[in-house]
């Protein structure tokens, strides 16, 4: 049994072959379907856990597990290291691992960089379709790193945007965002934060604001129908929105158990938290009246999103025959002999007598 | 930055090149050193967590994380599926992932099948060196699957064995064990369980006994100095030894927090549990008097062992130039542009005008 490996180049090749628009549309559709069908009895998801550290720099490495009962385990292992970009590496690096839940076989490893950006964008599109005003035209973006690119792309796939206003603490990052998103063929301009807050219909915050230094939004003079996707990668203690905004809004987490630990929901009590993303998707009509009012999608990123994007990517990889198949796991030959492959290699590369010696001698070493 | 991949064949090639004896000796030495230096302030280890299931068969998929502060994260993802061997797959399948804890980069993926068998054997050798009678000559083995092979090998590297008595519920598995371990050049014979219990100086239990069906040892007529390595892969509710044996013995877990959840220590209260493996290794003289008495190593398998074996394997892989280097992670080109590689592929494979269309068009799809 082999393991299908999709590198970053393979995922990019799939996106190039399929087109980014179709790929984003498919991830949005797959995630919508997965959310609609989600039931904890058949799909078990644990809140992610990981190592947070300050040495040598602020960072986090965590794992996000999902079991689809009797079928697969999807485990994304993902790092969040905001000091990475000046060194040429993305803030969010990761890989998604897919296991056969009938025998433990590692069926696939998929680079998680573009996949994470795609599914995080898709999640905002799914939430915005339920909660944002359908006539939304102006998108605001605060924080213009990698995740902001797919926020724009996904929201554009779901709304007739006419204008995009962006802001970043680093002016050159905001400027480069305009180049990075030229594919959108939209008027995109750097704006003061006040103008963004006052004018946008949909706002995406995608910042690396450090713990204790939020919020990144003032919350003054917002449009009454504003929908906010609070996306910035999440960390216990890190928040992007002021509690005054959250208390006026319907706040919908992607995955409640996780959002109360590291999302905007950290700032709320249990009864102040609204329905989760799967509830929104199952009954959008119940929440239609909120399209005229202030709403927040508390996006922490969760394993169902990773499953959706990896399912889409693997289906294309098989059809397009993209990727590398590795005989990764040992134990072939005799499933009860850990040395079977060693013996086979030794036997084929040396005289039988010497080979036996190479494998193991019988002299114990006492220390 | 690339990811070094060591497949099962690569690990076997390292073992063939280095020799199994030297490799086992090195893993024992590395683990001993890591245990001696282990301090929770610099090395954080979480008890493993995972998905247990009964559908379609009994199985477990779990992850075992370790952070060496400021250096690496080692994460083994491992499956335990006792119905695998008749289908030609090992009960224990897994891979070990090594991350750079300064930026989240996945530095290496190493097949975990032989590695797990090696390090589980090595752990028993380390514990036995402290707790077993140095004059031990007769090794007993109950449960003759893959893990039993490296139990024999590791114990043989540490003691002057003269005889090995083995037992398995499946007689053909016990018989095939003799062939699988012919490298040991020792008198190995299938024996009744009673004879094993009565005669052996060191006993290794390495069974897949189902939850609630233990113990696999009666505990009658044991040698007063018997040392037991209770190895069988662990599962909440699964135990191999009778509580009467545990209560007479010094019971030493590999990793206490984990052993109380899934090891023999499940059967004991906190004050009945002895020192952990790292304490044994740091102060072996303090426990020397136990070499004349009944002792148990409660081996659940823990992340420090995976780190030790992967460090040894990666050092050899680099020296021998074994393994495959993959550009696994995306995000090259521009760490803030998820589509940079897509654009590059599209630009190189189509006319500029068409390429732009392939990447993304600006037509939103409203659903």
XYZ file of C-alpha atoms in Angstrom:
734
model
C 0.000 0.000 0.000
C 1.414 3.324 -0.973
C 1.064 6.862 0.289
C 0.086 9.611 -2.140
C 2.167 12.722 -1.520
C 1.000 16.074 -2.859
C 3.702 18.695 -2.477
C 3.101 22.415 -2.601
C 3.986 22.293 -6.312
C 1.492 19.476 -6.863
C -1.294 21.417 -5.168
C -0.370 24.473 -7.243
C -0.407 22.318 -10.394
C -3.906 21.119 -9.512
C -5.023 24.709 -8.953
C -3.496 25.761 -12.272
C -5.150 22.886 -14.119
C -8.560 23.298 -12.518
C -8.400 27.113 -12.233
C -8.409 28.865 -8.915
C -11.996 30.006 -9.342
C -13.362 26.519 -9.894
C -11.180 25.143 -7.116
C -12.417 27.755 -4.645
C -16.018 27.146 -5.712
C -15.551 23.413 -5.180
C -14.023 23.863 -1.729
C -16.907 26.163 -0.759
C -19.432 23.598 -2.047
C -17.690 20.647 -0.381
C -17.421 22.463 2.949
C -21.074 23.501 2.757
C -22.078 19.895 2.129
C -19.802 18.539 4.888
C -21.190 21.079 7.377
C -24.753 20.183 6.446
C -24.077 16.468 6.957
C -21.891 16.890 10.034
C -23.017 14.859 13.027
C -20.844 14.232 16.093
C -21.932 10.582 16.203
C -20.257 9.812 12.873
C -17.587 12.526 12.712
C -15.498 13.065 15.820
C -13.466 16.264 15.994
C -11.143 17.224 18.819
C -10.259 20.838 19.470
C -6.703 21.243 18.281
C -3.931 20.982 20.775
C -0.312 21.929 20.436
C 2.844 23.407 21.798
C 2.957 27.155 22.276
C 6.330 28.710 22.880
C 8.193 32.017 23.099
C 11.668 30.550 22.518
C 13.392 31.515 20.259
C 10.370 33.440 18.899
C 6.623 33.347 19.413
C 5.289 30.214 17.798
C 2.765 27.448 17.942
C 2.755 23.956 16.484
C -0.534 22.134 16.727
C -2.505 19.183 15.397
C -6.157 19.100 14.330
C -7.733 15.631 14.332
C -10.950 14.370 12.763
C -12.344 10.820 12.569
C -14.953 9.925 10.008
C -16.137 6.733 11.640
C -15.092 3.553 9.830
C -13.463 5.536 7.010
C -10.683 8.041 7.538
C -8.768 10.069 10.050
C -7.653 13.507 8.851
C -4.910 15.120 10.906
C -3.467 18.471 9.992
C -0.254 19.443 11.722
C 0.216 23.159 11.387
C 2.635 25.793 12.607
C 1.924 29.447 13.266
C 5.121 31.485 13.321
C 4.492 35.190 12.638
C 8.232 35.911 12.363
C 8.491 33.665 9.290
C 7.676 35.980 6.335
C 10.804 38.176 6.553
C 12.736 34.887 6.308
C 10.851 33.885 3.175
C 8.570 31.360 4.867
C 4.789 31.586 5.314
C 3.434 32.332 8.789
C 1.236 29.241 8.485
C 3.114 26.091 7.412
C 1.547 22.684 7.611
C 0.686 19.325 6.109
C -2.540 17.356 6.107
C -2.324 13.618 6.756
C -5.090 11.224 5.744
C -5.252 7.775 7.388
C -7.354 4.721 6.633
C -9.389 4.249 9.821
C -9.759 0.523 9.174
C -6.049 -0.337 9.392
C -4.042 2.800 10.267
C -2.417 3.118 6.830
C -1.228 6.641 5.943
C -3.051 7.076 2.636
C -1.994 10.623 1.767
C 0.141 13.579 2.820
C -0.909 16.905 1.334
C 0.929 20.179 1.680
C -1.207 22.450 3.823
C -0.084 25.937 2.844
C -2.378 26.674 -0.096
C -4.939 24.190 1.279
C -5.207 26.116 4.555
C -5.549 29.433 2.759
C -8.238 27.994 0.469
C -10.333 26.412 3.202
C -10.054 29.431 5.501
C -11.296 31.609 2.647
C -14.041 29.116 1.866
C -15.227 29.085 5.494
C -15.636 32.876 5.417
C -17.616 32.618 2.173
C -19.903 29.975 3.707
C -20.546 32.073 6.821
C -20.944 35.290 4.830
C -23.520 33.720 2.526
C -25.748 33.079 5.517
C -25.033 36.180 7.581
C -23.926 39.036 5.316
C -26.234 41.287 3.374
C -26.593 39.770 -0.129
C -26.240 43.279 -1.579
C -22.791 43.690 -0.013
C -20.493 45.545 -2.401
C -17.585 46.867 -0.338
C -15.132 44.461 1.281
C -12.723 45.643 3.963
C -9.597 43.742 4.855
C -7.426 44.400 7.898
C -4.180 42.445 7.819
C -2.862 41.748 4.315
C -0.821 38.559 4.646
C -1.344 35.220 2.913
C -4.738 34.474 4.440
C -6.130 37.831 3.251
C -5.622 36.815 -0.396
C -8.033 33.884 -0.153
C -10.449 35.902 1.985
C -10.785 38.296 -0.929
C -10.989 35.493 -3.467
C -13.623 33.505 -1.575
C -15.803 36.527 -0.756
C -15.581 37.603 -4.388
C -16.867 34.189 -5.459
C -19.974 34.712 -3.318
C -20.767 38.456 -3.668
C -20.822 41.103 -6.410
C -17.998 43.163 -4.927
C -17.313 46.544 -6.464
C -14.589 47.825 -4.166
C -12.007 46.522 -1.721
C -10.370 48.654 0.991
C -7.319 47.253 2.734
C -5.091 48.114 5.667
C -1.951 46.626 7.175
C 0.356 47.866 9.913
C 3.170 47.455 7.374
C 2.321 49.810 4.465
C 4.436 47.820 1.982
C 2.462 44.661 2.805
C -0.813 46.474 2.101
C 0.622 47.764 -1.193
C 1.901 44.354 -2.266
C -1.563 42.930 -1.569
C -2.867 44.922 -4.529
C -0.346 43.175 -6.797
C -0.967 39.770 -5.235
C -4.721 40.081 -5.888
C -4.602 41.563 -9.389
C -6.393 38.365 -10.543
C -9.548 39.730 -8.913
C -9.765 42.597 -11.425
C -11.372 44.776 -8.748
C -10.644 48.306 -7.538
C -8.506 47.620 -4.487
C -6.967 50.450 -2.524
C -5.113 51.031 0.702
C -7.313 52.998 3.081
C -7.240 54.355 6.600
C -8.761 52.006 9.104
C -11.501 54.543 9.914
C -12.649 54.609 6.299
C -12.685 50.809 6.118
C -14.771 50.509 9.265
C -17.197 53.185 8.132
C -17.734 51.986 4.574
C -17.432 48.229 4.254
C -20.332 45.773 4.106
C -18.145 42.787 4.857
C -14.938 42.995 6.880
C -12.255 40.333 7.148
C -9.657 40.645 9.897
C -6.659 38.443 9.196
C -3.930 39.776 11.440
C -1.099 38.357 13.517
C -1.863 40.761 16.380
C 0.100 39.597 19.434
C -1.594 38.321 22.573
C -2.988 41.201 24.632
C -2.471 43.819 21.896
C -5.913 43.580 20.258
C -8.446 44.649 19.229
C -7.538 45.631 15.659
C -10.957 47.201 15.010
C -12.292 50.249 16.872
C -15.941 49.336 16.328
C -17.038 52.961 15.825
C -19.364 53.986 12.970
C -19.845 50.492 11.544
C -22.548 49.833 8.946
C -25.577 48.413 10.795
C -25.536 45.346 8.516
C -21.796 44.734 8.723
C -20.682 41.127 8.695
C -17.206 40.463 10.107
C -15.103 37.389 9.441
C -12.615 37.351 12.338
C -9.995 35.112 10.814
C -6.567 36.019 12.223
C -4.801 32.850 13.246
C -5.779 32.059 16.747
C -3.862 31.832 19.928
C -5.077 31.686 23.509
C -5.287 35.317 24.647
C -5.325 36.715 21.108
C -8.430 38.603 19.952
C -9.107 40.932 17.033
C -12.498 42.483 17.874
C -13.598 44.672 20.781
C -16.026 43.037 23.165
C -18.443 45.945 22.543
C -18.806 44.809 18.922
C -19.189 41.168 19.905
C -21.931 41.993 22.429
C -24.013 43.807 19.775
C -23.560 41.075 17.198
C -24.672 37.540 16.520
C -21.338 35.756 17.046
C -21.080 32.404 15.259
C -18.040 30.214 15.883
C -16.812 27.611 13.423
C -16.196 25.112 16.245
C -17.445 26.247 19.594
C -15.212 24.120 21.849
C -12.151 25.582 20.163
C -13.418 29.153 19.750
C -13.993 29.548 23.491
C -10.290 28.712 24.032
C -8.651 30.751 21.298
C -11.209 32.664 19.223
C -13.200 35.843 19.750
C -15.553 33.725 21.881
C -12.897 33.852 24.611
C -14.382 37.275 25.403
C -17.967 36.043 25.757
C -19.932 33.996 28.239
C -21.620 30.819 27.016
C -25.054 32.400 26.564
C -23.617 35.236 24.462
C -22.368 32.813 21.783
C -24.606 32.189 18.780
C -25.050 29.151 16.554
C -22.063 27.334 15.087
C -21.237 27.294 11.388
C -22.860 23.876 10.816
C -26.114 25.142 12.353
C -26.040 28.210 10.100
C -25.610 26.037 7.034
C -28.343 23.592 7.989
C -30.925 26.293 8.645
C -29.915 29.479 6.835
C -33.506 30.751 6.705
C -33.640 30.873 10.509
C -30.876 33.449 10.498
C -31.926 35.499 7.461
C -33.105 38.429 9.586
C -29.525 38.868 10.779
C -28.485 39.947 7.281
C -29.666 43.454 8.221
C -27.771 43.430 11.494
C -24.266 43.121 12.894
C -22.856 39.595 12.707
C -19.459 38.006 13.394
C -18.055 34.731 12.140
C -15.472 33.636 14.717
C -13.171 31.644 12.439
C -10.548 29.655 14.324
C -10.116 27.050 11.572
C -11.210 23.495 12.242
C -10.655 20.000 11.030
C -13.840 19.675 8.963
C -12.477 22.438 6.729
C -9.230 20.532 6.248
C -11.158 17.398 5.367
C -13.201 19.311 2.788
C -10.204 20.822 1.011
C -8.171 17.633 1.083
C -11.076 15.632 -0.365
C -11.324 18.088 -3.254
C -7.561 18.109 -3.860
C -7.175 14.321 -3.699
C -10.023 13.765 -6.145
C -8.331 16.088 -8.658
C -4.910 14.558 -8.003
C -6.215 11.085 -8.859
C -7.989 12.308 -11.971
C -5.051 14.411 -13.178
C -2.482 11.827 -12.024
C -0.604 14.464 -10.065
C 1.499 13.547 -7.033
C 4.100 11.039 -5.935
C 3.339 7.562 -4.636
C 5.737 6.416 -1.936
C 6.042 3.014 -0.297
C 6.422 4.870 2.981
C 5.499 2.318 5.614
C 7.651 -0.652 6.492
C 6.529 -4.117 7.499
C 6.187 -5.579 4.028
C 7.163 -9.187 3.581
C 6.041 -10.488 6.949
C 3.779 -8.350 9.147
C 5.218 -10.047 12.254
C 8.894 -9.601 11.354
C 10.313 -6.097 11.812
C 13.584 -7.290 10.252
C 12.110 -8.912 7.123
C 13.099 -6.017 4.853
C 16.533 -5.738 6.483
C 17.169 -9.416 5.810
C 15.987 -9.063 2.216
C 18.322 -6.107 1.589
C 21.244 -7.839 3.251
C 20.618 -11.071 1.333
C 20.499 -9.249 -1.995
C 23.588 -7.118 -1.406
C 26.091 -9.557 0.059
C 27.073 -13.179 0.157
C 24.629 -15.157 2.265
C 27.188 -15.761 4.982
C 28.236 -12.131 5.264
C 24.655 -10.984 4.970
C 23.696 -12.963 8.014
C 26.498 -11.308 9.907
C 25.392 -7.886 8.779
C 21.862 -8.398 10.052
C 22.738 -9.299 13.587
C 25.375 -11.216 15.377
C 24.704 -13.138 18.524
C 27.331 -11.527 20.708
C 25.690 -9.513 23.444
C 27.382 -6.341 24.610
C 27.209 -5.922 28.326
C 27.648 -2.407 29.604
C 13.683 23.943 2.623
C 13.127 20.305 1.971
C 11.739 17.403 3.962
C 13.828 14.255 4.329
C 11.647 11.182 3.878
C 12.859 7.807 5.147
C 10.585 5.028 3.931
C 10.439 1.557 5.445
C 12.966 0.446 2.834
C 15.259 3.331 3.724
C 15.147 2.448 7.417
C 15.825 -1.188 6.526
C 18.741 -0.097 4.318
C 20.192 1.848 7.242
C 19.794 -1.196 9.493
C 21.447 -3.419 6.878
C 24.339 -0.982 6.441
C 24.917 -0.360 10.131
C 23.959 -3.894 11.285
C 21.000 -4.569 13.502
C 23.179 -5.197 16.531
C 24.969 -1.880 16.292
C 21.713 -0.085 15.546
C 19.977 -1.612 18.575
C 22.975 -0.788 20.762
C 22.892 2.803 19.550
C 19.161 3.172 20.203
C 19.629 1.747 23.711
C 22.505 4.175 24.331
C 20.643 7.182 22.883
C 17.512 6.425 24.902
C 19.562 5.973 28.074
C 21.210 9.330 27.489
C 17.914 11.074 26.646
C 16.277 9.653 29.780
C 19.196 10.766 31.927
C 19.010 14.309 30.531
C 15.208 14.489 30.452
C 13.746 17.485 32.269
C 10.146 18.646 31.871
C 11.254 22.291 31.730
C 13.124 21.770 28.450
C 11.309 18.731 27.015
C 7.533 18.818 27.047
C 5.721 15.528 26.455
C 1.965 15.105 26.290
C 0.367 11.749 26.974
C -0.738 10.440 23.616
C -4.286 10.999 22.541
C -6.201 9.438 19.719
C -9.323 7.954 18.281
C -10.381 4.548 19.569
C -13.019 2.711 17.596
C -14.774 -0.621 17.177
C -16.030 0.018 13.632
C -15.354 -1.841 11.381
C -12.841 -3.554 13.714
C -11.137 -2.709 16.984
C -8.574 -0.037 16.310
C -6.808 3.008 17.610
C -5.060 5.853 15.836
C -3.112 8.165 18.072
C -0.447 10.868 18.135
C 2.474 11.208 20.525
C 3.931 14.727 20.774
C 7.226 15.959 22.201
C 8.729 19.459 22.187
C 12.422 19.973 22.732
C 12.268 23.638 23.577
C 13.653 25.937 20.871
C 14.725 22.981 18.702
C 12.300 20.328 17.478
C 8.868 18.856 17.793
C 8.661 15.087 17.322
C 5.195 13.745 16.604
C 4.600 10.088 15.976
C 1.220 9.177 14.535
C 0.630 5.503 15.086
C -2.146 3.005 14.527
C -2.858 -0.131 16.517
C -5.048 -2.555 14.555
C -4.742 -6.137 15.826
C -6.757 -7.497 12.870
C -4.038 -6.324 10.445
C -1.566 -9.253 10.294
C -3.865 -11.754 8.508
C -4.215 -9.026 5.848
C -0.456 -8.721 5.492
C -0.134 -5.477 7.453
C 1.605 -4.962 10.801
C -0.562 -4.415 13.885
C 1.418 -1.250 14.582
C 1.746 1.100 11.597
C 3.017 4.617 11.957
C 5.247 7.456 10.901
C 7.393 9.834 12.924
C 7.345 13.501 11.965
C 10.101 15.908 12.993
C 9.408 19.659 12.932
C 11.696 22.638 13.339
C 10.335 24.360 16.445
C 11.659 27.737 15.330
C 9.520 28.025 12.169
C 7.177 25.018 11.925
C 8.993 23.427 8.969
C 8.494 19.668 8.605
C 12.123 18.569 8.533
C 11.660 14.792 8.299
C 9.141 11.984 7.974
C 10.408 8.575 9.061
C 8.547 5.302 8.716
C 7.662 4.141 12.211
C 7.253 0.383 11.830
C 10.817 -0.813 12.415
C 11.547 2.328 14.446
C 8.739 1.543 16.900
C 9.838 -2.055 17.244
C 13.459 -0.966 17.838
C 12.665 1.656 20.438
C 10.174 -0.536 22.292
C 12.817 -3.249 22.493
C 15.408 -0.699 23.573
C 13.155 0.597 26.370
C 12.831 -2.933 27.787
C 16.605 -3.338 27.662
C 17.087 -0.042 29.503
C 14.602 -0.991 32.230
C 15.902 -4.541 32.490
C 19.484 -3.369 32.943
C 18.426 -1.514 36.071
C 15.841 -3.930 37.468
C 16.582 -7.477 36.256
C 19.097 -9.820 37.812
C 22.390 -9.359 35.891
C 22.798 -13.151 35.905
C 19.504 -13.610 34.016
C 19.858 -16.426 31.480
C 16.325 -17.535 30.570
C 14.033 -15.162 28.678
C 10.301 -15.849 28.451
C 8.106 -14.286 25.803
C 4.304 -14.333 25.779
C 2.862 -13.013 22.535
C 5.078 -13.617 19.507
C 4.165 -10.823 17.050
C 6.417 -8.127 15.631
C 7.223 -6.445 18.930
C 8.411 -9.746 20.442
C 11.239 -9.935 17.877
C 12.878 -6.733 19.093
C 12.188 -7.616 22.729
C 14.342 -10.696 22.244
C 16.962 -8.773 20.287
C 17.249 -5.931 22.792
C 17.329 -8.188 25.857
C 19.968 -10.329 24.161
C 22.120 -7.222 23.654
C 22.041 -6.590 27.411
C 22.167 -10.088 28.971
C 24.004 -13.382 28.431
C 20.891 -15.328 27.498
C 21.204 -19.081 27.164
C 17.587 -20.036 26.491
C 14.352 -18.489 25.246
C 10.886 -19.951 25.931
C 7.982 -18.588 23.937
C 4.210 -18.865 23.855
C 1.454 -17.494 21.656
C -2.283 -18.232 21.519
C -1.733 -19.034 17.844
C 0.729 -21.969 17.740
C 1.865 -21.166 14.196
C 2.815 -17.642 15.272
C 4.926 -19.063 18.108
C 6.605 -21.458 15.658
C 7.292 -18.773 13.072
C 8.902 -16.687 15.820
C 11.711 -19.244 15.961
C 12.416 -18.668 12.268
C 12.056 -14.913 12.557
C 14.651 -14.810 15.349
C 17.170 -17.256 13.928
C 19.620 -14.318 13.820
C 19.868 -14.631 17.606
C 21.553 -18.035 17.364
C 19.968 -19.059 20.665
C 18.001 -22.130 21.748
C 14.443 -20.891 21.347
C 11.531 -23.197 21.923
C 7.769 -23.076 22.237
C 6.758 -23.878 25.805
C 3.656 -24.134 27.933
C 2.867 -20.936 29.722
C 3.332 -22.635 33.103
C 6.916 -23.598 32.230
C 7.687 -20.080 31.053
C 6.362 -18.523 34.243
C 8.234 -21.016 36.412
C 11.618 -20.858 34.666
C 12.291 -17.480 33.183
C 14.458 -14.759 34.734
C 13.107 -12.057 32.462
C 9.613 -12.144 30.936
C 8.318 -9.980 28.105
C 4.570 -9.860 27.484
C 3.802 -8.455 24.044
C 0.221 -9.467 23.368
C -2.819 -7.955 21.718
C -5.098 -9.236 24.484
C -8.478 -7.542 24.088
C -9.856 -5.136 26.676
C -11.211 -7.012 29.699
C -9.709 -10.377 28.667
C -6.422 -10.101 30.573
C -4.339 -11.046 32.423
C -2.117 -13.171 30.171
C 0.099 -14.290 33.069
C -1.154 -16.405 36.010
C 1.501 -15.143 38.407
C 1.931 -18.537 40.122
C 5.404 -19.958 40.855
C 7.400 -17.034 39.505
C 11.135 -16.771 40.173
C 11.578 -14.421 43.154
C 13.897 -12.203 41.064
C 11.716 -12.158 37.951
C 11.687 -8.940 35.961
C 8.686 -8.438 33.665
C 8.545 -6.068 30.706
C 4.793 -5.582 30.151
C 4.920 -4.325 26.596
C 1.689 -5.275 24.802
C 0.386 -2.258 22.935
C -1.761 -0.331 25.264
C -5.385 0.535 25.273
C -7.571 1.920 28.029
C -8.966 -1.119 29.846
C -6.313 -3.494 28.497
C -3.937 -5.122 31.005
C -1.561 -8.085 30.748
C -0.583 -8.758 34.384
C -2.680 -9.775 37.392
C -2.954 -7.145 40.067
C -1.571 -9.686 42.579
C 1.757 -9.642 40.699
C 1.762 -5.869 40.434
C 1.139 -5.453 44.180
C 4.165 -7.630 45.042
C 6.441 -5.902 42.566
C 8.195 -2.614 42.088
C 6.184 -1.293 39.132
C 8.026 1.282 37.024
C 6.149 3.048 34.231
C 7.858 4.576 31.215
C 5.655 7.692 31.399
C 3.476 7.808 34.438
C 0.732 10.131 33.157
C 0.129 7.777 30.253
C 0.577 4.480 32.126
C -2.176 5.329 34.602
C -4.561 5.700 31.627
C -3.616 2.707 29.518
C -0.813 0.680 31.103
C -0.638 -1.842 33.926
C -0.683 1.148 36.299
C -4.413 1.431 35.566
C -4.769 -1.314 38.169
C -2.824 0.517 40.884
C -3.392 3.489 43.133
C -0.926 6.375 42.927
C 1.117 5.287 45.969
C 1.540 1.761 44.569
C 3.393 3.050 41.496
C 7.191 3.099 41.597
C 9.735 5.359 39.935
C 9.531 6.164 36.232
C 12.080 4.976 33.689
C 13.984 8.275 33.709
C 14.381 8.062 37.489
C 15.660 4.491 37.195
C 18.256 5.563 34.646
C 19.414 8.573 36.625
C 19.905 6.627 39.873
C 20.284 2.937 39.060
C 22.219 2.261 42.278
C 19.199 3.293 44.354
C 17.224 0.416 42.868
C 19.956 -2.235 42.790
C 18.418 -4.194 45.691
C 15.367 -4.816 43.510
C 17.451 -7.033 41.208
C 16.796 -9.858 43.666
C 13.063 -9.176 43.794
C 9.994 -9.011 41.573
C 9.924 -5.958 39.292
C 7.715 -4.790 36.430
C 8.467 -2.313 33.676
C 5.092 -0.917 32.573
C 5.955 -0.075 28.960
C 3.282 1.960 27.203
C 5.679 3.519 24.694
C 6.321 7.238 24.862
C 7.556 10.085 22.761
C 11.075 10.284 24.216
C 11.675 6.796 22.795
C 10.534 7.936 19.350
C 12.834 10.922 19.543
C 15.784 8.683 20.479
C 15.282 6.255 17.590
C 14.591 8.966 15.030
C 17.724 10.877 16.061
C 19.813 7.736 15.529
C 18.169 6.946 12.174
C 18.433 10.495 10.823
C 22.121 10.731 11.730
C 22.814 7.541 9.767
C 20.596 8.633 6.879
C 22.580 11.843 6.478
C 25.911 10.054 6.696
C 24.892 7.254 4.333
C 22.935 9.613 2.056
C 19.845 7.427 2.320
C 16.355 8.865 1.878
C 14.402 11.142 -0.422
C 14.322 14.915 -0.180
C 10.968 16.424 -1.088
C 10.011 20.063 -1.527
C 6.855 19.234 0.386
C 5.646 22.565 1.697
C 4.184 25.277 -0.485
C 4.563 28.997 -0.093
C 7.781 29.403 -2.016
C 8.157 32.507 -4.109
C 6.284 34.911 -1.883
C 5.428 33.924 1.706
C 2.392 36.224 1.591
C 0.969 34.937 -1.700
C -0.774 31.542 -1.584
C -1.169 31.682 -5.370
C 2.458 32.524 -6.239
C 3.276 28.957 -7.312
C -0.021 28.632 -9.190
C 0.732 31.786 -11.144
C 4.258 30.575 -11.913
C 2.970 27.242 -13.228
C 0.233 28.891 -15.264
C 2.651 31.456 -16.709
C 5.112 28.788 -17.770
C 2.554 26.449 -19.297
C 0.297 28.766 -21.301
C 0.200 32.037 -23.171
C 0.121 34.950 -20.751
C -3.433 35.877 -21.643
C -4.782 32.363 -21.235
C -2.687 31.817 -18.160
C -4.320 34.732 -16.435
C -7.684 33.223 -17.199
C -6.640 29.890 -15.824
C -5.554 31.344 -12.520
C -8.775 33.095 -11.726
C -11.443 34.991 -13.523
C -13.319 37.800 -11.923
C -16.822 36.452 -12.457
C -18.419 35.616 -9.168
C -20.812 32.686 -8.989
C -23.784 33.410 -6.816
C -25.613 30.392 -5.488
